[in-house]
Coordinates of C-alpha atoms in Angstrom, one line a residue:
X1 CA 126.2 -125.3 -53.8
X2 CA 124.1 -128.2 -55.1
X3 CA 124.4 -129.6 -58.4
X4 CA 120.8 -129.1 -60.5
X5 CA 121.7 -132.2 -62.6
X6 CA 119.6 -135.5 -61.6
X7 CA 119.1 -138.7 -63.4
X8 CA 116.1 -139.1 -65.9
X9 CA 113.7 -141.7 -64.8
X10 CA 114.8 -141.1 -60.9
X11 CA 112.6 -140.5 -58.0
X12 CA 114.1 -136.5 -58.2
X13 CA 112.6 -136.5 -61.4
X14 CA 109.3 -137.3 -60.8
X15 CA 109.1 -134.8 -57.8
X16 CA 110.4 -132.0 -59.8
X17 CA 107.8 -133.1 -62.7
X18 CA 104.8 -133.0 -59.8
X19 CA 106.1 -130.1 -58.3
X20 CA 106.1 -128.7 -61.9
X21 CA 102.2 -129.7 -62.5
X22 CA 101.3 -127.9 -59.1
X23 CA 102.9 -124.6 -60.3
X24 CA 101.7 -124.7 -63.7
X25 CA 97.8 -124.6 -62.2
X26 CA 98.5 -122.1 -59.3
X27 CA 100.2 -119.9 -61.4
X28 CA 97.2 -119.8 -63.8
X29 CA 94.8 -119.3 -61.2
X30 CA 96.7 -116.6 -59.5
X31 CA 97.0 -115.1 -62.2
X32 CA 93.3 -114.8 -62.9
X33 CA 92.6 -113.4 -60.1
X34 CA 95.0 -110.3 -60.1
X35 CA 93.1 -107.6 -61.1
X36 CA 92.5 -103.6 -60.4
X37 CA 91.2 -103.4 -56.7
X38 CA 92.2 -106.9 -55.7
X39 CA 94.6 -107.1 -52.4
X40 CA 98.4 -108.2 -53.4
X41 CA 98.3 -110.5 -49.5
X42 CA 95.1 -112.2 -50.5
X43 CA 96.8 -112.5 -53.9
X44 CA 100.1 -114.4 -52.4
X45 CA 97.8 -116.3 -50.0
X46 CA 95.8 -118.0 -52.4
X47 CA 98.9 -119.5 -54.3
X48 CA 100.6 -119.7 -51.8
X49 CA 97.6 -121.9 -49.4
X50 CA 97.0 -123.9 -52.9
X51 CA 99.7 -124.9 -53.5
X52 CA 99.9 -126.7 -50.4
X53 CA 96.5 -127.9 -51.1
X54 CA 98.0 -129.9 -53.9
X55 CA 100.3 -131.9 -52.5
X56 CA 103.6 -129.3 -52.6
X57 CA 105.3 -126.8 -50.6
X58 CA 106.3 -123.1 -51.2
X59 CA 109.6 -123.0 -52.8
X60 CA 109.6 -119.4 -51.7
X61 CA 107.5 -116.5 -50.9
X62 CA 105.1 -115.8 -54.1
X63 CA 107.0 -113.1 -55.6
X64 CA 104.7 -110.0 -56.5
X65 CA 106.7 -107.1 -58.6
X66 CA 105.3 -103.7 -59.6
X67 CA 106.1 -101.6 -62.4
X68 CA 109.7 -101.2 -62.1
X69 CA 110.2 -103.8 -59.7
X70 CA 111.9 -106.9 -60.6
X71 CA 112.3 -109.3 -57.9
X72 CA 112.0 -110.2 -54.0
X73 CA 109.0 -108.3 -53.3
X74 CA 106.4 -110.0 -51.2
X75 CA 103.6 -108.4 -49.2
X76 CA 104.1 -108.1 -45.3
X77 CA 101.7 -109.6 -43.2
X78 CA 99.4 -106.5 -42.4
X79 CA 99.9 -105.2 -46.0
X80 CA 96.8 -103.9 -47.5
X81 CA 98.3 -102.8 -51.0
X82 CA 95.5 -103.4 -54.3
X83 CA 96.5 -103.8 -57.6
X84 CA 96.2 -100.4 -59.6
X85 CA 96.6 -100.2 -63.4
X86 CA 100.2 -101.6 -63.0
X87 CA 102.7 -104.1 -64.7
X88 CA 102.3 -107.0 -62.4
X89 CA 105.0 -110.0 -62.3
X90 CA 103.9 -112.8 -60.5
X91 CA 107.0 -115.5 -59.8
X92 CA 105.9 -118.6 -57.9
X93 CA 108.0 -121.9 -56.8
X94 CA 106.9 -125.1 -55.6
X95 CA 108.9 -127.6 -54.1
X96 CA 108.0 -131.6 -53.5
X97 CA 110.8 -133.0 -50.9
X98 CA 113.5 -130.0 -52.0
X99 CA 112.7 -131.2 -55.4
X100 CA 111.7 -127.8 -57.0
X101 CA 110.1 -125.9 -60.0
X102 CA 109.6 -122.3 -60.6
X103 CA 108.1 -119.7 -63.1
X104 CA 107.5 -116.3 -63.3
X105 CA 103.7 -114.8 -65.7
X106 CA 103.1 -111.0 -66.1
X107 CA 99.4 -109.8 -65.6
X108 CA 99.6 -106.7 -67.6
X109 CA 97.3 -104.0 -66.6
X110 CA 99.4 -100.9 -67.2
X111 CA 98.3 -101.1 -71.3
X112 CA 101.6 -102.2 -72.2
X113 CA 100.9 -105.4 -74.2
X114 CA 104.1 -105.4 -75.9
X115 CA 106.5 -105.5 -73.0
X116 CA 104.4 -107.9 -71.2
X117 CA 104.8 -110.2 -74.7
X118 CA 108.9 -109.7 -75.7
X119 CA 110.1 -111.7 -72.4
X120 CA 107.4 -114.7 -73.1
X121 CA 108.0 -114.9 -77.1
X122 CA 111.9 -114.7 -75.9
X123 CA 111.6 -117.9 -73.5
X124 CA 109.9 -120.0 -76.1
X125 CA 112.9 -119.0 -78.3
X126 CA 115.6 -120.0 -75.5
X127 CA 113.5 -123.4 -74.9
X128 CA 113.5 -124.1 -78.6
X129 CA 117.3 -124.4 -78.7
X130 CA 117.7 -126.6 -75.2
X131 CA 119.3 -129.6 -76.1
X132 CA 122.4 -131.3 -74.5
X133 CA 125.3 -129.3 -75.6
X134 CA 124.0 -126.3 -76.0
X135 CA 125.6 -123.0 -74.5
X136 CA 123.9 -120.9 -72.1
X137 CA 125.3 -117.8 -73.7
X138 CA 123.6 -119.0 -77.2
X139 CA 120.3 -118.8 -74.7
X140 CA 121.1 -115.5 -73.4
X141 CA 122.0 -114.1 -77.6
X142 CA 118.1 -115.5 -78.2
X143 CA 116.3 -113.6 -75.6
X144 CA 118.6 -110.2 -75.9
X145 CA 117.7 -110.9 -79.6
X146 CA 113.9 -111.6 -79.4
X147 CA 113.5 -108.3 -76.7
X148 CA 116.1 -106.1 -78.4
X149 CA 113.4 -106.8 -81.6
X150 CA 110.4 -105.7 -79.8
X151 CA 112.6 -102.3 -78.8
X152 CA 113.1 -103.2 -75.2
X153 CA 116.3 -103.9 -73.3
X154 CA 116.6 -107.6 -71.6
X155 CA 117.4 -106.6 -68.0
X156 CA 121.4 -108.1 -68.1
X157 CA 122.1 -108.0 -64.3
X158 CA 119.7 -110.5 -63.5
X159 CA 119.6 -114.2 -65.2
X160 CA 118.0 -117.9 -64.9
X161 CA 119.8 -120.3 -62.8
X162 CA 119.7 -124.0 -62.0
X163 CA 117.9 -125.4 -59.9
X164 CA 119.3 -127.9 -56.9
X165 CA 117.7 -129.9 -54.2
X166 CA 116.6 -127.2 -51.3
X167 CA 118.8 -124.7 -53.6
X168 CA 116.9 -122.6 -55.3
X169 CA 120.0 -121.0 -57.2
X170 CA 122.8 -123.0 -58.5
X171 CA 124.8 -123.4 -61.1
X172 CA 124.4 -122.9 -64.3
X173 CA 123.7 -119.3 -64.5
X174 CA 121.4 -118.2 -67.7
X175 CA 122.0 -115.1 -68.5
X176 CA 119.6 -112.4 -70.4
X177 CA 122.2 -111.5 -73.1
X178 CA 124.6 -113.0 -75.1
X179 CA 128.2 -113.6 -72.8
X180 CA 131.3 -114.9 -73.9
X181 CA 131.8 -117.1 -71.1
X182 CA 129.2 -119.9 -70.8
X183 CA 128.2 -123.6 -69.7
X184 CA 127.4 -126.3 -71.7
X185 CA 124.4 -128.0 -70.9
X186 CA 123.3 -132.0 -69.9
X187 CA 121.4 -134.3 -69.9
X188 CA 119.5 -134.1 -66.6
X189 CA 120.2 -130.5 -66.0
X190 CA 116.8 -128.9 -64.3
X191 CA 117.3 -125.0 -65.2
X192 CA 115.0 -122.2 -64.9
X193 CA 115.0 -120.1 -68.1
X194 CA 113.9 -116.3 -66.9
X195 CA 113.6 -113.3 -69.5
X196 CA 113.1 -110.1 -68.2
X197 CA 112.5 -106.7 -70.2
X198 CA 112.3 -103.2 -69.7
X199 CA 111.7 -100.0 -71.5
X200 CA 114.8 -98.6 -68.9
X201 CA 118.6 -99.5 -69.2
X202 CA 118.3 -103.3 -68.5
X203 CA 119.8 -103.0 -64.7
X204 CA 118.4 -103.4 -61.3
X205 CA 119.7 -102.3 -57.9
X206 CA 118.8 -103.2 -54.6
X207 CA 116.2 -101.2 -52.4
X208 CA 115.9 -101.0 -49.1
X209 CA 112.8 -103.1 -48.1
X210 CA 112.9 -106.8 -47.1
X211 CA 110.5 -109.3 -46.9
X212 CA 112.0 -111.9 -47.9
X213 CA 115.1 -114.2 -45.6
X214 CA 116.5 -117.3 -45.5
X215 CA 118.9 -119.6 -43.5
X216 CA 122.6 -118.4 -44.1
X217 CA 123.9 -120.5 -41.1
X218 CA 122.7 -122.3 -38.0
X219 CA 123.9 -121.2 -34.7
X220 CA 122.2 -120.5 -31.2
X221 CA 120.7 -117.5 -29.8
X222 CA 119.5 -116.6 -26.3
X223 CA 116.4 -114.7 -26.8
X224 CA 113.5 -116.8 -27.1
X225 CA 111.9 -115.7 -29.8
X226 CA 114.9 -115.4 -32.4
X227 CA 115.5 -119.0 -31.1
X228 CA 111.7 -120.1 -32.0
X229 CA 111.9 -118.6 -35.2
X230 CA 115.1 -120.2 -35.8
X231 CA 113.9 -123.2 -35.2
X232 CA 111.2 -123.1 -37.9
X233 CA 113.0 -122.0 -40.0
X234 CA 115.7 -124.5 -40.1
X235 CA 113.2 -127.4 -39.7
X236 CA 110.8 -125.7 -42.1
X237 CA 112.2 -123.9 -45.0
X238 CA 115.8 -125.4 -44.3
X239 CA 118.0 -123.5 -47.1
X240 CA 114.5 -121.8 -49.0
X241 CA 113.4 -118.5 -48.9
X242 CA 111.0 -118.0 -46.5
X243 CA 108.9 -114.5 -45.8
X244 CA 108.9 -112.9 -42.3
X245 CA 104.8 -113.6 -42.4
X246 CA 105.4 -117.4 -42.3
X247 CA 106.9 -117.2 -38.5
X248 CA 104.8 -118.4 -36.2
X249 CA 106.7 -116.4 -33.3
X250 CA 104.9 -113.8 -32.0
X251 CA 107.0 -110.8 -32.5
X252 CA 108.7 -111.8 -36.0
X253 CA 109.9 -109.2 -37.1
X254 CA 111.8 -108.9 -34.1
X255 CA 113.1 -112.1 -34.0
X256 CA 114.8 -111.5 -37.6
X257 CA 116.0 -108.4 -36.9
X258 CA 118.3 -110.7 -33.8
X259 CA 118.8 -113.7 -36.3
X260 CA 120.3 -111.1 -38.8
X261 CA 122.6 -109.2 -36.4
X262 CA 124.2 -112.0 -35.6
X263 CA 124.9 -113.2 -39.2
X264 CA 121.7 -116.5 -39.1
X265 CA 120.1 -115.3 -41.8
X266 CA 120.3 -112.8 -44.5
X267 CA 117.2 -110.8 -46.0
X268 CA 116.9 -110.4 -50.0
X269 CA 116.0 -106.9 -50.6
X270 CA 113.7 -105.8 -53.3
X271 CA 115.2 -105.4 -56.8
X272 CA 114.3 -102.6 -58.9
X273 CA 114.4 -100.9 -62.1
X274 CA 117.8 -98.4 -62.3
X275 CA 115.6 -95.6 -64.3
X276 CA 112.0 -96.9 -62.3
X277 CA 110.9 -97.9 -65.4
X278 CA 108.6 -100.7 -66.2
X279 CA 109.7 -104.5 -65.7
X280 CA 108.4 -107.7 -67.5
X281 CA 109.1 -110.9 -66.7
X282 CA 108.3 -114.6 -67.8
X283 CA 109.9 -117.9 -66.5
X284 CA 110.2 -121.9 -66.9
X285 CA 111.8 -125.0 -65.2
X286 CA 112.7 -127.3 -67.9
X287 CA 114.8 -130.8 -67.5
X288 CA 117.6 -131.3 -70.4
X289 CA 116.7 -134.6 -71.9
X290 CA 118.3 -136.7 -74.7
X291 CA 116.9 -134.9 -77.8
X292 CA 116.1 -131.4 -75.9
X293 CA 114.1 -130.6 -73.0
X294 CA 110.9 -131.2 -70.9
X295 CA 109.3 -128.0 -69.7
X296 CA 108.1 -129.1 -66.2
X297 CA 105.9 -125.9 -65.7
X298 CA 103.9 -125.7 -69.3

């Protein structure tokens, strides 16, 4: 695992700061255009095509969560699903040379203003207190705090991470409540902050769909289209998430089903809701810096 901790001033800082400004205009502008009736793959496409426009890459596959899901859902390619009147999480990451940046905005068009509202007022909270030698669990009390106030639960099996060069989970782990155990952070620490709330229990469990893969090892296989899309994938989106519509082979869903079997790469299945109730979620890369933080995705 990578560290997320770079020098202030360094090249890596600038390219998560760019990276940063990219995300923070495609997330606004795909958020502006969810809306009921609009297609989910055009949706993911646009941010997803734009981002490239401005000079970045994909971190991963523009995350778009319904209702009670929380994470790793992505439309296939021939996915013709339209937003409905529907809690709507949008997570997007950019990366500029594995230099990365990442944040998560709920469109709320289910008429549930205040869950939509308790995971944002809950990461301006958490990014209040980010200075260097401040706890992560003091992060996590804040946001169970702030959500637990609104009368929701903070969703406590999933949690902010750090974030490394082509990793886009490292160490440190922010959770969504307050823990006992904790890190201290930095200076220099790049972290993604990531409230989530619910009117459920506060856990997710896996699903079975998958859209969503990466690289878990390199290796060689004989069939040729597992080997193309190996190939891609490993010049590509080296160690990033990367969705099965990005393959360029012609059969790719094939291909991954081979590349799985034989232990190549693993699939991230969609994470939802333990009662299927709603899910909100909002999200922030900030840098620790000498007298608190920069937020690289405001």
């Amino acid at each position: 695992m990578t560290s997320s901790r770079i020098e202030l001033g360094s090249e890596a800082h600038e390219n998560h700061r760019e990276a940063g400004e990219i995300l923070a205009q495609v997330r606004e502008e795909a958020a502006d255009r969810v809306e009921v009736g609009a297609s989910h793959l055009d949706v993911a496409e646009y941010a997803e095509d734009r981002i490239r426009e401005l000079g970045g890459e994909p971190a991963f596959p523009v995350n778009i969560s319904i209702d009670e899901e929380a994470a790793h859902a992505t439309p296939s390619a021939d996915d013709d699903s339209t937003f409905g009147e529907e809690m709507i999480n949008l997570d997007i990451g950019v990366h500029v040379d594995g230099w990365l940046a990442d944040t998560a905005i709920t469109v709320d068009l289910s008429g549930t203003a205040d869950l939509a509202e308790a995971p944002e007022e809950a990461l301006e909270a958490a990014i209040d207190l980010v200075e260097p030698g401040v706890e992560t669990g003091d992060l996590g009390g804040t946001i169970e705090e702030v959500i637990e106030g609104y009368g929701f639960n903070p969703v406590v099996n999933l949690s902010g991470h750090g974030l490394g060069h082509w990793d886009q989970h490292t160490e440190p782990s922010i959770p969504n409540r307050a823990v006992s155990q904790s890190t201290t952070l930095e200076v220099g620490d790049v972290v993604a902050i990531e409230p989530f709330a619910t009117d459920g229990s506060g856990k997710v469990t896996e699903g079975t769909d998958e859209e969503i893969f990466a690289l878990e090892r390199e290796g060689s296989v004989r069939d040729r289209g597992a080997r193309e899309a190996l190939e891609q994938i490993t010049e590509e989106f080296r160690t990033l998430p990367f969705a099965a519509r990005w393959l360029d082979t012609a059969r790719p869903n094939m291909a991954l089903r081979r590349l799985k079997t034989q232990g190549l790469v693993h699939g991230y299945p969609v994470l939802k809701e333990d009662d299927g109730r709603l899910v909100s979620q909002k999200e922030h890369t900030v840098i620790v810096t000498e007298d608190g933080c920069e937020v690289t995705t405001r």
